[in-house]
Structures are given as C-alpha cells and as structure tokens.
Amino acid sequence: MIRPVTTIDVSPKLPPELNRLLELAYNLRWTWDHETLELFRRLDNDLWVRTNYNPVLLLGNIRQEALQDAVNDTAFMAHFNRVCDSFDAYINAEDTWYRVNYGDFEKPYVAYFSMEFGLTTCLQTYSGGLGVLAGDHMKSASDLGLPLVGIGVMYQEGYFQQYLNQDGYQQERYPLNDFSNQPVQPVNDKDGNRLVITIPIADKTLRAWVWKVAIGRVSLYLLDANHPSNPPELYDLTDRLYGGDRRTRIRQEILLGIGGIRVLEALDMSPTVVHMNEGHSALSALERIRLFMKKYPDLNFEQARNILGVSSVYTIHTPVPAGLERFGYDLIDEHMPWLWKELGLTREEFHDLGREPMGGYDLFSLPVMAMGMRAITNAVSKLHGEVSRRMWQWMFPEVPEEEVPIHSITNGIHVNSWVSPDMASLYDRYLNPSWRWDASQEAVWQDVDRIPDTELWRNHERRRARLVAFTRTRLREQLSRRGAPPNEVEAAEDVLNPEALTIGFARRFATYKRATLLFRDPERLQRIINNPDFPVQFIFSGKAHPHDQPGKELIRQIVHYSRMPEFRDSIVFLENYDMTIARYMVQGVDIWLNTPRRPKEASGTSGMKVIYNGGLNLSILDGWWDEAYHQELGWAIGSGEIYSPEEEELQDFIESQALYNLLENDVVPLFYERARDGAPRRWIQKVKNNMKSLAPYFTTSRMAKEYTSHFYVPSRERFEGLIGKNIKAGKAFADWMISVQEAWDDVQVESVEVSEEAVTVGQTFHVEALVNLGALKPDDVSVQLYCGSIDTEGNLVNGYAVPMSVEGKQAKLHKFVADVDFDTTGERGISVRILPQNENLADPILTNLIRWAEPDVVDNA
C-alpha cells in the first residue's frame, strides 16, 4: 500500500462561456428542475446515464470537444441561458411563501436533523422512505423559502448496493463514494482551512470534516469521520449507513446529534429551533443544553431543559419496536460520562433521561429522551398519531390516550421531484402555472377536468411503455451480471406487455410489509395474470436490511416465482432499488400495491407519488391511505381490521383473498373497460378524482407549511420571548416550572359539587370544585371540567375538557366553577383535573403533571 505525500484537487476545465455549469451542477435544484436536467443530458446522454445522473461527474469526464461544440451550438446556448436566468430568478426571489407570511430573516433559525437524506440517486446518503421524506422536506423548504438548514452524515460507502445470486438471495456490496466527483463541497473555517469538528467518543476524540450540499435556497451540512488523525475504529465510523453493531450505531448518533450542533455553532448559526427527524439525532437536545449552560453559567440542567424545550420538535416515524433506537447502559456508561458531568447530572439521573422499561429490564431509549426534553412530538399520519399515542401512553400514565402529547402531521412528497416531464408538460398546458412552486393550492387541481381524457391516457400509456422498456434493459443487465444462460438474457427482451395492466410493489423488504401476500394462492394468481383478454403484470423492487434474513427470504421467493413458466413474462424483480427505479415505477405503473400489516405502516409516501403521475392505489388501510381512501379514488384491501399476532395466518388468508377479489372483480374489469377511442373513461375519472381530492394535500409543500405554522414559528417566538436581552424571562419561566414540580404533590381536588344528578338535552349543568393549590396560585394552573361517555367497565372515555373559572376562596381552598350542557342523551361521566398553566408551555401535558379528582369527592347539591 503506497500512501501519497499530498493530494491534488482536479476540477473540470470548462470554456468561459459555460463556467456557470459548475454552479448549476453543485446546486441540487437540478434534481427537480426538468429544464436543468435536460441541459446536462443534452451535453452527452450516454455519459449522463453512465455517471448515474451525476452532473459533477459528467463535467469531469466529458470530452473537451463536446463542451466546445456546445458553445458553438446556438440552440444549446439559448437553453443554457434560459436555465441560468431561471436559476437566478429562483435563488433571488423575494416573494417566497415564508417571506410573504412571516417576513425576512438574516440566517436560518431551524435546524433539521436526519440520519439520512434521499436527494438524488448519485448521492448515497439514504436507504429508504425516511431519507426520501427528509430530502423532499429540504426541497420544499427551498421552494417555500424557509429559514431552515439541514444536518446529516456523509457516508463513504452509503447504504449497500444490492445484487442477487443464482438462487435469488440478496447479496450486498459497498462501493466507495468519490466525494470529489459528487455534488457536495468541503466547508472551510473563517481562516480558509477545512472546517474540523471535534467530538468526544468514549475515551477518544473524533475529528470530522464537514461537507455542504446546496439544495436550491437551503443548505445541508454533512459530517464525515474520514479524518486522517482518527484511529481506525473512528475513521471508519461514517463508512456505512445503518451498518455495524450497536456500538457503531450509538457513535454515529453521537456524531450526528452532538457533532451537528457543533457544526452549527462553528458556522455561527446557533438555531433557535431544532427539529429531530426520528430519534437518531436526539442527543442534539443534550448538546444544546450543555452549550446553553456554558453560555449562561448560572443555569442548572433543569432550568436549561425547560427553556430549550419550548423550541424542540421531534418527529417519530415508526410504530415498529425494531425501528426505535435503544441502547444498553453499558454503551451509555462507555460514551456519556463526560456529558453527564458537564450537565451537572449523576449517572443515575442521566440514565433516567432515557429509561424505558422493557419487561424485566430497562434500556436507554432515544425516543423517550427526546420526548422528555419537553419536545413537541408528532407522528407522520393521522392513524400513526393514534397508534403512537397508544404506544407511548405509558410515559403519561394519568393522561387519556387521545390527549397523549403526540400530534400528527401527515407526510407528503415533493411533487416536482417525482412527477414525470410528460405529466408536468400536461399540467403546464391545463393548470395554473403555480402548481410548480406550490402544489398544495386546492384551486389549482380543480382544473384537472380540463385535461382531455384521451390526452391524459395517451400520456400515461407512453410512460408505461417507457417503464417496460427500462425494466427490460435493467433485467437484461442483472441477468448478465448473474451469469444467466444467453437464452434467458435474450428472453428479457420479451418480458412484460406495454399495454397490459401494470402493478408496482417497491419498498423496503421488512416482513410486516408482506411482499409475498400476492402469492398466497399461486393458481388463482396465475389465472389473473394470464387471462388472454385482460392480462396483468407486476414489477417488484426493494432491499432487505443486510441482517434481515426473513426479509431476504421474501425476495428469494418472489424471484423464484418470477422464473416459473406461468409467471416468467409477467412478474419481474428489479435489483438495487434506488430513486431512479422508484421514479420510473411511480411514473409508469397503473396501480401501486401496498400490503402492510395494519397499523405498522407509519405513513408511506411511495403511493402518494403515483397520484401526480396518473396512477391509482390498491392498499391496506394503513398509514396515509387510511386517511386518503375513498371508493371513488382507489381500492382498499379490507376494512381497517387489526388482528392479534396469533391471528396472522388468518389475516394473511383473508386479506389475500380480498386482494384477489378486488383484482378480479373491480380493478381488472375497470382498466379494460374501453370507449371507442380506446380510453378507459371510468378509470380516467378515478385518476382525475385522485388529483382533485388528494394532490393538494399529500405534498411536502403542505407538510412544511404545517411544520412552520404549527411548530417552527411558535417555537421561535416562545424561545425569543424567554431569552430577551438578558434571559431574565427564561430564568423566571424555568424557576416557575421547577417550583410547580416541587409543589405538585400538594395540589388536590378536595371536592366536586354538581347541581343535578339528571338533566335533559340542552339543560345547563353547573359544577363547582374546591381545589387545594398548596403553594401555587390560580394563575399557575388550569382547572378543567372533563366530560365524556361511560364504557362498559365504568370508565370515562372520549372525553373533552371545559375550562373552569376561579370564583373566590374558602379558607385555604380555591373555588372553581363551570357550566356545561349535553346535546345527546345517555349516561355521561364528569371529572375535574388540574394542569400547569403558562403562556410559554407549548403543551401543558408535556410536563407530565396532572391531578385528577378522586371518585369519592363528588357532592350532589
């Protein structure tokens, strides 16, 4: 092994007239701007494909003659100048959604942390849906002009590249990423040297480079542990996404959370709001507290936590326990002593921050710690919100399930990144042009009815034919790599039918997603697929985690089915699922199939992408489809039933039969029901219904607006109100919170007096409560009358709160009163509860302080 004495950075040599091509290449706006994509493709289409759609690598390898030819090509230069003008107008726009609604800002104040970012195929910083969602979030933040900066990790190998052996079993390879030929740039410090961040890792110090990715108007900073001074076990830390053992994982998350905050500090960006996308970055909350205590040395940990908690946002993405980050205390003790000492905590106090009982033993849970930081927490669909509130109710034992402080903001997609150029051109002709920069406007999509049915259908048929051609090419390549016989490679040219009903299934191959549910009854499936008049075909793709043997077995089974004579021409599995395969599939399929075990799919976004490309969904009522489904928009497998683990075999049988029935009786007949011009009118109407009803909602434009208006802006306002010029208000709030906690044991509802035992509908019902507040004042609390139905076990359910007002004092007790009436008949229950109250509390239930009236305190007047 020969080590170089130095390294030299070799940059592309461009004609002066084309110098701005580098600026365009290093800003990922090209990933969603079709004009810019076509500009790079126009330089050398074959090289564009060979470089994996990487403009930086393209410019580094293109022939100088081709560049000079482009300069001499007046049509190309006109295209180039048009793209530059569009880029400048986009970057310099002053009328972005954020500026129009919230005014200007000097620098970003929202830091968005994620372990992965799916931005484009050539940048291997993602594995699946979580990363693609994060990437789309960043792109919409750019479109809307949000004051947001991203923090992630730069991986030397990224997630694995998948290939299948002769038996169809998944194998992994990890080619190295050449950062110098990717659309990322090194970050320098104020002295012009490479910026280096240091982070304690156990008994060593890790040094990390920082890279920058420009994404339109926003920036993403990525940490890279491949610093030459790091010992081998740390130098390799950022080799693989989700690779290695638990020690590797906790060290990656120390790098992301703690190192990410240090990057922002080094860049003088100290954010006022931190958004943790999943628990991987939860340690960022502790590093914020550490630095805050250092800045304000008279604050203790609890004071700092209460102040910073008002500006923390945490998004939880999975209800599957295996997807949550938990660590044994041996790893915490190995890596965290320096941190708990600087925070002024004992070992036990630090352990308690993330302690999660696991039935006989405890683990340190990053989700528990994130919520314990008083962070506003949200799930990623309405159903996921319900599931998460049930899942995490143990943290809030006295809070009714529906009030567990986990909100929901449903995921979306960045439309311009996923809509095909053909479909975009169609929208340009018939919709208001504003669909391109804000797809969440409902009025825009009502004009879908103006698109002629035949034009919409011919457009979709071209994209289906393009998908079939792409699939044949990829299948031929993967068969050749696998060493398949020549006749099998040649046969790949005949798989699939560009005119047949085409159904796509592509996702991570976790077992709960049930990729093989379709094959439950192979004979019945064969009859559906090989109907000579109404053929059906399926394209599968996806990766199993390298350690997920059952997931790999699912892939192997599908590959074996695809080789059977009765399925060979109609079922294809495409290797190495990535954003390129995903784009071809969502743009070309007629149906997107999704078969998870409800309610384990938190959201899912792949099915959303077909909405904008003229496809329909056939799915279990789980994740986003549970709130999107209507019979005029697509198909639901089952009616939202939830089965116990013991009933999984029965569940698979019932839902596979439901899937076959839908295909045979609804989907296939509707697809092949054609008018005289060959267009399936009723099918097309479903497609248009999808666009009108769902397209405005399932976008990251709408999603990012909700995060901004519900979380980012209110959090910033609360935080800045507390900090002020001298943090006086913040310290007062923190001390108030601590005093409430100390006094809470004395807070009691001493008695509740009701005016009537029976009332009629609409009759006013008067309630009085005598409350002992101990050392607290009435302004410190919210006393509420809680009303609801009574279940069969006598419990109060489906409750709602009515504020009670203070009405004098009796001895040491305060009297609170409220009037309420009921608009329906039946047995109703009431109770009284007390919560802390302060204008700086984002949600008083986050404090986990709640006092309910005991059942024996009621006095009937």
Coordinates of N, CA, C and O in Angstrom, one line a residue, residues 206-317:
L206 N -13.0 12.3 18.3 CA -13.2 12.1 16.9 C -13.1 13.5 16.2 O -13.6 14.5 16.7
R207 N -12.4 13.5 15.1 CA -12.4 14.7 14.3 C -13.2 14.5 13.0 O -13.0 13.4 12.4
A208 N -14.0 15.4 12.6 CA -14.9 15.2 11.5 C -14.8 16.4 10.5 O -14.8 17.5 10.9
W209 N -14.7 16.0 9.2 CA -14.8 17.0 8.2 C -16.3 17.4 8.1 O -17.2 16.7 8.5
V210 N -16.5 18.5 7.4 CA -17.9 19.0 7.1 C -18.0 19.2 5.6 O -17.2 19.9 5.0
W211 N -19.1 18.7 5.0 CA -19.4 18.9 3.6 C -20.7 19.7 3.5 O -21.6 19.6 4.4
K212 N -20.9 20.4 2.4 CA -22.1 21.2 2.2 C -22.7 20.7 0.9 O -22.1 20.6 -0.1
V213 N -24.1 20.6 1.0 CA -24.9 20.3 -0.2 C -25.8 21.5 -0.3 O -26.6 21.8 0.6
A214 N -25.8 22.2 -1.5 CA -26.7 23.2 -1.8 C -28.0 22.6 -2.4 O -27.9 21.9 -3.4
I215 N -29.1 23.0 -1.8 CA -30.4 22.4 -2.3 C -31.3 23.6 -2.5 O -32.1 24.1 -1.7
G216 N -31.2 24.2 -3.7 CA -31.9 25.4 -4.0 C -31.5 26.5 -3.1 O -30.3 26.9 -3.1
R217 N -32.4 27.0 -2.3 CA -32.2 28.2 -1.4 C -31.7 27.7 0.0 O -31.3 28.6 0.8
V218 N -31.7 26.4 0.3 CA -31.3 26.0 1.6 C -30.0 25.1 1.5 O -29.6 24.6 0.4
S219 N -29.4 24.9 2.7 CA -28.1 24.1 2.7 C -28.3 22.9 3.6 O -29.0 23.0 4.6
L220 N -27.5 21.9 3.3 CA -27.4 20.7 4.1 C -25.9 20.5 4.4 O -25.1 20.5 3.5
Y221 N -25.6 20.3 5.7 CA -24.2 20.0 6.2 C -24.1 18.6 6.6 O -24.9 18.1 7.4
L222 N -23.1 17.9 6.1 CA -22.9 16.5 6.4 C -21.5 16.3 7.1 O -20.5 16.8 6.6
L223 N -21.6 15.5 8.1 CA -20.4 15.2 8.9 C -19.7 13.9 8.4 O -20.3 12.9 8.1
D224 N -18.4 13.9 8.3 CA -17.6 12.9 7.7 C -16.4 12.5 8.6 O -15.6 13.4 8.9
A225 N -16.4 11.3 9.1 CA -15.3 10.9 10.1 C -14.1 10.4 9.5 O -13.1 10.1 10.2
N226 N -13.9 10.5 8.1 CA -12.7 10.0 7.5 C -11.6 11.0 7.6 O -11.0 11.4 6.6
H227 N -11.3 11.4 8.8 CA -10.2 12.4 9.0 C -9.0 11.6 9.3 O -9.0 10.6 10.1
P228 N -7.8 11.9 8.7 CA -6.6 11.1 8.9 C -6.1 10.9 10.3 O -5.4 9.9 10.6
S229 N -6.4 11.8 11.2 CA -5.9 11.7 12.6 C -6.8 10.8 13.4 O -6.4 10.5 14.6
N230 N -7.9 10.3 12.9 CA -8.8 9.5 13.7 C -8.2 8.0 13.8 O -7.7 7.5 12.8
P231 N -8.3 7.4 14.9 CA -8.0 5.9 15.0 C -8.9 5.1 14.1 O -10.0 5.6 13.7
P232 N -8.5 3.9 13.7 CA -9.2 3.1 12.7 C -10.7 3.0 13.0 O -11.6 3.1 12.2
E233 N -11.0 2.7 14.3 CA -12.4 2.4 14.7 C -13.3 3.7 14.6 O -14.5 3.6 14.5
L234 N -12.7 4.8 14.6 CA -13.4 6.1 14.4 C -13.4 6.5 13.0 O -14.3 7.1 12.4
Y235 N -12.2 6.3 12.3 CA -12.1 6.7 10.9 C -13.1 6.0 10.0 O -13.6 6.6 9.1
D236 N -13.5 4.8 10.4 CA -14.5 4.1 9.6 C -15.9 4.3 10.0 O -16.8 3.6 9.5
L237 N -16.1 5.2 11.0 CA -17.4 5.3 11.6 C -18.5 5.7 10.6 O -19.7 5.3 10.7
T238 N -18.2 6.5 9.6 CA -19.2 7.0 8.7 C -19.1 6.2 7.3 O -19.5 6.8 6.3
D239 N -18.5 5.0 7.4 CA -18.5 4.2 6.1 C -19.9 3.9 5.6 O -20.2 4.1 4.5
R240 N -20.7 3.3 6.5 CA -22.0 2.7 6.1 C -23.2 3.3 6.9 O -23.1 3.5 8.1
L241 N -24.2 3.5 6.2 CA -25.5 3.9 6.8 C -26.1 2.7 7.4 O -26.3 1.7 6.7
Y242 N -26.5 2.8 8.7 CA -27.1 1.7 9.5 C -26.2 0.4 9.4 O -26.7 -0.7 9.4
G243 N -24.9 0.6 9.4 CA -24.0 -0.6 9.4 C -23.4 -0.8 10.8 O -23.5 0.0 11.7
G244 N -22.7 -1.9 10.9 CA -22.0 -2.2 12.2 C -22.9 -2.6 13.3 O -24.1 -2.9 13.1
D245 N -22.3 -2.7 14.5 CA -23.0 -3.1 15.7 C -23.6 -2.0 16.5 O -23.6 -0.8 16.0
R246 N -24.1 -2.3 17.7 CA -24.8 -1.2 18.4 C -23.8 -0.1 18.9 O -24.1 1.0 19.0
R247 N -22.5 -0.5 19.1 CA -21.5 0.5 19.4 C -21.3 1.5 18.3 O -21.2 2.7 18.4
T248 N -21.2 0.9 17.0 CA -21.1 1.8 15.9 C -22.3 2.7 15.8 O -22.2 3.9 15.5
R249 N -23.5 2.2 16.0 CA -24.7 3.0 15.9 C -24.8 4.1 16.9 O -25.1 5.2 16.5
I250 N -24.4 3.9 18.1 CA -24.5 4.9 19.1 C -23.4 6.0 18.8 O -23.7 7.2 19.0
R251 N -22.3 5.6 18.3 CA -21.3 6.5 17.9 C -21.7 7.4 16.7 O -21.4 8.6 16.7
Q252 N -22.4 6.8 15.7 CA -22.9 7.6 14.6 C -23.9 8.6 15.1 O -23.9 9.7 14.6
E253 N -24.7 8.2 16.1 CA -25.7 9.1 16.6 C -25.1 10.2 17.5 O -25.7 11.3 17.6
I254 N -24.0 9.9 18.2 CA -23.3 11.0 18.9 C -22.7 12.0 17.8 O -22.8 13.2 18.0
L255 N -22.2 11.4 16.8 CA -21.6 12.3 15.7 C -22.7 13.2 15.1 O -22.5 14.4 15.0
L256 N -23.9 12.6 14.8 CA -25.0 13.4 14.2 C -25.5 14.4 15.2 O -25.6 15.6 14.9
G257 N -25.9 14.0 16.4 CA -26.6 14.9 17.4 C -25.7 15.9 18.0 O -25.9 17.1 17.9
I258 N -24.6 15.4 18.6 CA -23.7 16.3 19.2 C -22.8 17.1 18.2 O -22.6 18.3 18.3
G259 N -22.3 16.3 17.2 CA -21.5 16.9 16.2 C -22.2 17.9 15.4 O -21.7 19.0 15.0
G260 N -23.5 17.6 15.1 CA -24.3 18.5 14.3 C -24.5 19.9 14.9 O -24.4 20.9 14.3
I261 N -24.8 19.9 16.3 CA -24.9 21.1 17.0 C -23.6 21.9 16.9 O -23.6 23.1 16.7
R262 N -22.5 21.2 17.0 CA -21.2 21.9 17.0 C -20.9 22.4 15.6 O -20.2 23.5 15.5
V263 N -21.3 21.8 14.5 CA -21.2 22.4 13.2 C -21.9 23.7 13.1 O -21.4 24.7 12.6
L264 N -23.1 23.7 13.6 CA -23.9 25.0 13.6 C -23.3 26.1 14.4 O -23.3 27.2 14.0
E265 N -22.7 25.7 15.5 CA -22.0 26.7 16.3 C -20.8 27.2 15.6 O -20.5 28.4 15.6
A266 N -20.0 26.3 15.0 CA -18.8 26.7 14.2 C -19.2 27.7 13.1 O -18.4 28.5 12.7
L267 N -20.4 27.5 12.5 CA -20.8 28.3 11.4 C -21.6 29.5 11.8 O -22.1 30.2 11.0
D268 N -21.6 29.7 13.2 CA -22.3 30.9 13.7 C -23.8 30.9 13.3 O -24.4 31.9 12.9
M269 N -24.4 29.7 13.4 CA -25.8 29.6 13.0 C -26.7 29.2 14.2 O -27.8 28.8 14.0
S270 N -26.2 29.3 15.4 CA -27.0 28.8 16.6 C -28.5 28.8 16.4 O -29.1 29.9 16.4
P271 N -29.1 27.7 16.1 CA -30.5 27.7 15.8 C -31.4 27.9 17.0 O -31.0 27.6 18.1
T272 N -32.5 28.6 16.8 CA -33.5 28.7 17.9 C -34.5 27.6 17.9 O -35.2 27.4 18.9
V273 N -34.6 26.8 16.8 CA -35.5 25.7 16.8 C -34.7 24.5 16.2 O -34.0 24.6 15.2
V274 N -34.8 23.4 16.9 CA -34.2 22.1 16.4 C -35.3 21.1 16.2 O -36.1 20.8 17.0
H275 N -35.3 20.6 14.9 CA -36.2 19.5 14.5 C -35.5 18.2 14.4 O -34.6 18.1 13.5
M276 N -35.8 17.3 15.2 CA -35.2 15.9 15.2 C -36.0 15.0 14.4 O -37.1 14.6 14.8
N277 N -35.6 14.6 13.2 CA -36.3 13.7 12.4 C -36.0 12.3 12.8 O -35.0 11.7 12.3
E278 N -36.8 11.7 13.6 CA -36.5 10.4 14.2 C -35.5 10.5 15.4 O -34.9 11.6 15.5
G279 N -35.4 9.5 16.2 CA -34.6 9.6 17.4 C -33.1 9.5 17.2 O -32.4 9.7 18.2
H280 N -32.7 9.3 16.0 CA -31.2 9.2 15.8 C -30.5 10.4 16.3 O -29.3 10.3 16.7
S281 N -31.1 11.6 16.2 CA -30.4 12.8 16.5 C -30.8 13.4 17.8 O -30.5 14.5 18.1
A282 N -31.4 12.6 18.7 CA -31.9 13.0 20.0 C -30.8 13.6 20.9 O -31.1 14.5 21.7
L283 N -29.6 13.2 20.7 CA -28.5 13.7 21.6 C -28.3 15.2 21.3 O -27.6 15.9 22.1
S284 N -28.8 15.7 20.2 CA -28.6 17.1 19.9 C -29.3 18.0 21.0 O -28.8 19.1 21.3
A285 N -30.3 17.5 21.6 CA -31.0 18.2 22.7 C -30.1 18.4 23.9 O -30.1 19.5 24.5
L286 N -29.3 17.3 24.2 CA -28.4 17.4 25.3 C -27.2 18.4 25.0 O -26.7 19.1 25.9
E287 N -26.7 18.3 23.8 CA -25.6 19.2 23.5 C -26.1 20.7 23.5 O -25.3 21.6 23.9
R288 N -27.3 20.9 23.0 CA -27.9 22.3 23.1 C -27.9 22.8 24.6 O -27.5 23.9 24.9
I289 N -28.3 21.9 25.5 CA -28.4 22.2 26.9 C -27.0 22.5 27.4 O -26.8 23.5 28.2
R290 N -26.1 21.7 27.1 CA -24.7 21.8 27.6 C -24.1 23.2 27.1 O -23.6 23.9 28.0
L291 N -24.3 23.5 25.9 CA -23.8 24.8 25.4 C -24.5 26.0 26.0 O -24.0 27.1 26.3
F292 N -25.8 25.8 26.2 CA -26.7 26.8 26.8 C -26.2 27.1 28.3 O -26.1 28.3 28.7
M293 N -25.9 26.0 29.0 CA -25.4 26.2 30.4 C -24.1 26.8 30.4 O -23.7 27.6 31.3
K294 N -23.3 26.6 29.4 CA -22.0 27.2 29.3 C -22.1 28.7 29.0 O -21.3 29.5 29.5
K295 N -23.1 29.0 28.2 CA -23.3 30.5 27.8 C -23.9 31.2 29.0 O -23.6 32.4 29.2
Y296 N -24.8 30.5 29.8 CA -25.4 31.1 30.9 C -25.1 30.3 32.2 O -25.9 29.4 32.6
P297 N -23.9 30.5 32.7 CA -23.4 29.6 33.8 C -24.2 29.5 35.1 O -24.0 28.6 35.9
D298 N -25.2 30.5 35.2 CA -26.0 30.4 36.5 C -27.2 29.5 36.3 O -28.0 29.3 37.2
L299 N -27.4 28.9 35.1 CA -28.5 28.0 34.9 C -28.0 26.6 35.2 O -26.9 26.1 34.9
N300 N -28.9 25.8 35.8 CA -28.7 24.4 36.0 C -29.4 23.6 34.9 O -30.0 24.1 34.0
F301 N -29.2 22.3 34.9 CA -29.7 21.4 33.8 C -31.2 21.6 33.7 O -31.8 21.7 32.6
E302 N -31.9 21.5 34.8 CA -33.4 21.5 34.7 C -33.9 22.9 34.2 O -34.9 22.9 33.4
Q303 N -33.3 24.0 34.6 CA -33.6 25.3 34.1 C -33.4 25.3 32.6 O -34.3 25.8 31.8
A304 N -32.2 24.9 32.1 CA -31.9 24.9 30.7 C -32.8 24.0 29.9 O -33.3 24.4 28.8
R305 N -33.2 22.8 30.4 CA -34.1 21.9 29.7 C -35.5 22.6 29.6 O -36.1 22.5 28.5
N306 N -36.0 23.3 30.6 CA -37.3 23.9 30.5 C -37.3 25.0 29.5 O -38.3 25.2 28.8
I307 N -36.2 25.8 29.4 CA -36.1 26.9 28.4 C -36.0 26.4 27.0 O -36.8 26.8 26.1
L308 N -35.1 25.4 26.8 CA -34.9 25.0 25.4 C -36.0 24.0 24.9 O -36.2 23.9 23.7
G309 N -36.7 23.4 25.9 CA -37.8 22.5 25.5 C -38.8 23.2 24.7 O -39.5 22.6 23.9
V310 N -39.0 24.5 24.9 CA -40.0 25.3 24.1 C -39.7 25.4 22.6 O -40.5 25.8 21.8
S311 N -38.5 25.0 22.2 CA -38.1 25.2 20.8 C -37.5 23.9 20.3 O -36.6 23.9 19.4
S312 N -38.0 22.8 20.8 CA -37.6 21.5 20.2 C -38.7 20.8 19.6 O -39.8 20.7 20.1
V313 N -38.5 20.2 18.4 CA -39.5 19.4 17.7 C -39.0 18.0 17.4 O -37.8 17.9 17.0
Y314 N -39.8 17.0 17.7 CA -39.4 15.6 17.5 C -40.4 14.9 16.6 O -41.6 14.9 17.0
T315 N -40.0 14.4 15.5 CA -40.9 13.6 14.6 C -40.6 12.1 14.8 O -39.4 11.7 14.5
I316 N -41.5 11.3 15.2 CA -41.4 9.9 15.3 C -41.9 9.2 14.1 O -43.0 9.6 13.6
H317 N -41.2 8.2 13.6 CA -41.6 7.7 12.2 C -42.0 6.3 12.2 O -42.5 5.8 11.2

